[in-house]
């Protein structure tokens, strides 16, 4: 799906697809209510440019995440990295 809609940039993304017309549009702005409203209004008034679907869209259903396949990274404290002892905050030197 990402490849067919050329969603090879950052995520999340908003895309609208018309199966009947074989076209799609991708929102590339910020995720604000105002910007998404502008996108939807542009689609319904035909003011937003659309792109032809070149490949058949294939949506793959996957199992929900079980929460077990990732472990959070334990980060070191900035004081340990910078070598500050407990009495210093490290910010007075500037």
PDB file of C-alpha atoms in Angstrom:
ATOM      1  CA  UNK A   1       0.000   0.000   0.000  1.00  0.00           C
ATOM      2  CA  UNK A   2       2.769   2.426   0.945  1.00  0.00           C
ATOM      3  CA  UNK A   3       4.600   1.726  -2.295  1.00  0.00           C
ATOM      4  CA  UNK A   4       1.523   2.089  -4.525  1.00  0.00           C
ATOM      5  CA  UNK A   5       0.612   5.432  -2.907  1.00  0.00           C
ATOM      6  CA  UNK A   6       4.255   6.552  -2.845  1.00  0.00           C
ATOM      7  CA  UNK A   7       4.204   6.990   0.930  1.00  0.00           C
ATOM      8  CA  UNK A   8       7.956   6.665   1.271  1.00  0.00           C
ATOM      9  CA  UNK A   9       8.324   9.642   3.604  1.00  0.00           C
ATOM     10  CA  UNK A  10       7.639  10.069   7.288  1.00  0.00           C
ATOM     11  CA  UNK A  11       4.647   8.530   9.000  1.00  0.00           C
ATOM     12  CA  UNK A  12       1.875   8.830   9.974  1.00  0.00           C
ATOM     13  CA  UNK A  13       0.315   9.878   6.693  1.00  0.00           C
ATOM     14  CA  UNK A  14      -3.182  10.683   5.457  1.00  0.00           C
ATOM     15  CA  UNK A  15      -4.246   9.441   2.041  1.00  0.00           C
ATOM     16  CA  UNK A  16      -7.620   9.368   0.307  1.00  0.00           C
ATOM     17  CA  UNK A  17      -8.354   6.825  -2.418  1.00  0.00           C
ATOM     18  CA  UNK A  18     -11.210   6.548  -4.899  1.00  0.00           C
ATOM     19  CA  UNK A  19     -11.527   2.986  -6.125  1.00  0.00           C
ATOM     20  CA  UNK A  20     -14.148   3.982  -8.712  1.00  0.00           C
ATOM     21  CA  UNK A  21     -11.923   6.664 -10.287  1.00  0.00           C
ATOM     22  CA  UNK A  22      -8.609   4.902  -9.647  1.00  0.00           C
ATOM     23  CA  UNK A  23      -7.037   8.019  -8.130  1.00  0.00           C
ATOM     24  CA  UNK A  24      -5.580   9.044  -4.797  1.00  0.00           C
ATOM     25  CA  UNK A  25      -4.357  12.116  -2.960  1.00  0.00           C
ATOM     26  CA  UNK A  26      -1.815  12.331  -0.136  1.00  0.00           C
ATOM     27  CA  UNK A  27      -1.777  15.005   2.558  1.00  0.00           C
ATOM     28  CA  UNK A  28       1.781  16.245   3.028  1.00  0.00           C
ATOM     29  CA  UNK A  29       1.151  18.982   5.582  1.00  0.00           C
ATOM     30  CA  UNK A  30       0.935  19.070   9.342  1.00  0.00           C
ATOM     31  CA  UNK A  31      -1.744  17.140  11.187  1.00  0.00           C
ATOM     32  CA  UNK A  32      -3.961  19.965  12.329  1.00  0.00           C
ATOM     33  CA  UNK A  33      -7.730  20.014  12.211  1.00  0.00           C
ATOM     34  CA  UNK A  34      -7.598  23.041   9.932  1.00  0.00           C
ATOM     35  CA  UNK A  35      -5.190  21.457   7.431  1.00  0.00           C
ATOM     36  CA  UNK A  36      -7.078  18.167   7.296  1.00  0.00           C
ATOM     37  CA  UNK A  37     -10.335  20.081   6.812  1.00  0.00           C
ATOM     38  CA  UNK A  38      -8.710  21.969   3.902  1.00  0.00           C
ATOM     39  CA  UNK A  39      -7.628  18.660   2.370  1.00  0.00           C
ATOM     40  CA  UNK A  40     -11.130  17.197   2.598  1.00  0.00           C
ATOM     41  CA  UNK A  41     -12.737  20.368   1.259  1.00  0.00           C
ATOM     42  CA  UNK A  42     -10.213  20.404  -1.586  1.00  0.00           C
ATOM     43  CA  UNK A  43     -11.038  16.808  -2.460  1.00  0.00           C
ATOM     44  CA  UNK A  44     -14.794  17.364  -2.498  1.00  0.00           C
ATOM     45  CA  UNK A  45     -14.475  20.543  -4.566  1.00  0.00           C
ATOM     46  CA  UNK A  46     -11.896  19.030  -6.986  1.00  0.00           C
ATOM     47  CA  UNK A  47      -9.327  21.694  -6.069  1.00  0.00           C
ATOM     48  CA  UNK A  48      -6.736  19.159  -4.924  1.00  0.00           C
ATOM     49  CA  UNK A  49      -4.694  17.408  -7.581  1.00  0.00           C
ATOM     50  CA  UNK A  50      -5.021  13.634  -7.719  1.00  0.00           C
ATOM     51  CA  UNK A  51      -2.690  10.910  -8.929  1.00  0.00           C
ATOM     52  CA  UNK A  52      -3.565   7.825 -10.965  1.00  0.00           C
ATOM     53  CA  UNK A  53      -3.048   4.486  -9.259  1.00  0.00           C
ATOM     54  CA  UNK A  54      -0.468   2.618 -11.325  1.00  0.00           C
ATOM     55  CA  UNK A  55      -0.333  -0.571  -9.271  1.00  0.00           C
ATOM     56  CA  UNK A  56      -3.164  -2.569  -7.782  1.00  0.00           C
ATOM     57  CA  UNK A  57      -3.626  -1.669  -4.139  1.00  0.00           C
ATOM     58  CA  UNK A  58      -2.972  -4.607  -1.881  1.00  0.00           C
ATOM     59  CA  UNK A  59      -3.884  -4.219   1.770  1.00  0.00           C
ATOM     60  CA  UNK A  60      -2.412  -6.934   3.943  1.00  0.00           C
ATOM     61  CA  UNK A  61      -4.146  -7.824   7.178  1.00  0.00           C
ATOM     62  CA  UNK A  62      -1.789  -8.472  10.067  1.00  0.00           C
ATOM     63  CA  UNK A  63      -2.139  -9.739  13.591  1.00  0.00           C
ATOM     64  CA  UNK A  64      -2.339  -7.060  16.285  1.00  0.00           C
ATOM     65  CA  UNK A  65       0.861  -6.324  18.172  1.00  0.00           C
ATOM     66  CA  UNK A  66       1.167  -8.574  21.210  1.00  0.00           C
ATOM     67  CA  UNK A  67       3.441  -6.173  23.086  1.00  0.00           C
ATOM     68  CA  UNK A  68       6.147  -8.809  23.408  1.00  0.00           C
ATOM     69  CA  UNK A  69       8.365  -8.186  20.401  1.00  0.00           C
ATOM     70  CA  UNK A  70       9.968  -4.987  21.646  1.00  0.00           C
ATOM     71  CA  UNK A  71      11.766  -3.973  24.784  1.00  0.00           C
ATOM     72  CA  UNK A  72      12.258  -0.339  25.813  1.00  0.00           C
ATOM     73  CA  UNK A  73      15.820   0.925  25.688  1.00  0.00           C
ATOM     74  CA  UNK A  74      17.224   1.795  29.088  1.00  0.00           C
ATOM     75  CA  UNK A  75      18.840   5.201  28.726  1.00  0.00           C
ATOM     76  CA  UNK A  76      21.803   6.454  30.707  1.00  0.00           C
ATOM     77  CA  UNK A  77      21.336   9.640  32.674  1.00  0.00           C
ATOM     78  CA  UNK A  78      22.882  12.804  31.257  1.00  0.00           C
ATOM     79  CA  UNK A  79      24.822  13.234  34.532  1.00  0.00           C
ATOM     80  CA  UNK A  80      26.463   9.835  34.026  1.00  0.00           C
ATOM     81  CA  UNK A  81      27.320  10.597  30.403  1.00  0.00           C
ATOM     82  CA  UNK A  82      28.757  14.043  31.207  1.00  0.00           C
ATOM     83  CA  UNK A  83      30.553  12.878  34.336  1.00  0.00           C
ATOM     84  CA  UNK A  84      28.708  15.254  36.643  1.00  0.00           C
ATOM     85  CA  UNK A  85      28.622  14.337  40.295  1.00  0.00           C
ATOM     86  CA  UNK A  86      25.508  14.701  42.445  1.00  0.00           C
ATOM     87  CA  UNK A  87      26.219  18.313  43.563  1.00  0.00           C
ATOM     88  CA  UNK A  88      26.587  19.820  40.099  1.00  0.00           C
ATOM     89  CA  UNK A  89      23.881  20.449  37.546  1.00  0.00           C
ATOM     90  CA  UNK A  90      26.389  20.922  34.739  1.00  0.00           C
ATOM     91  CA  UNK A  91      24.791  24.111  33.456  1.00  0.00           C
ATOM     92  CA  UNK A  92      26.644  26.791  35.487  1.00  0.00           C
ATOM     93  CA  UNK A  93      29.765  26.858  33.354  1.00  0.00           C
ATOM     94  CA  UNK A  94      28.235  28.741  30.468  1.00  0.00           C
TER      95      UNK A  94
END
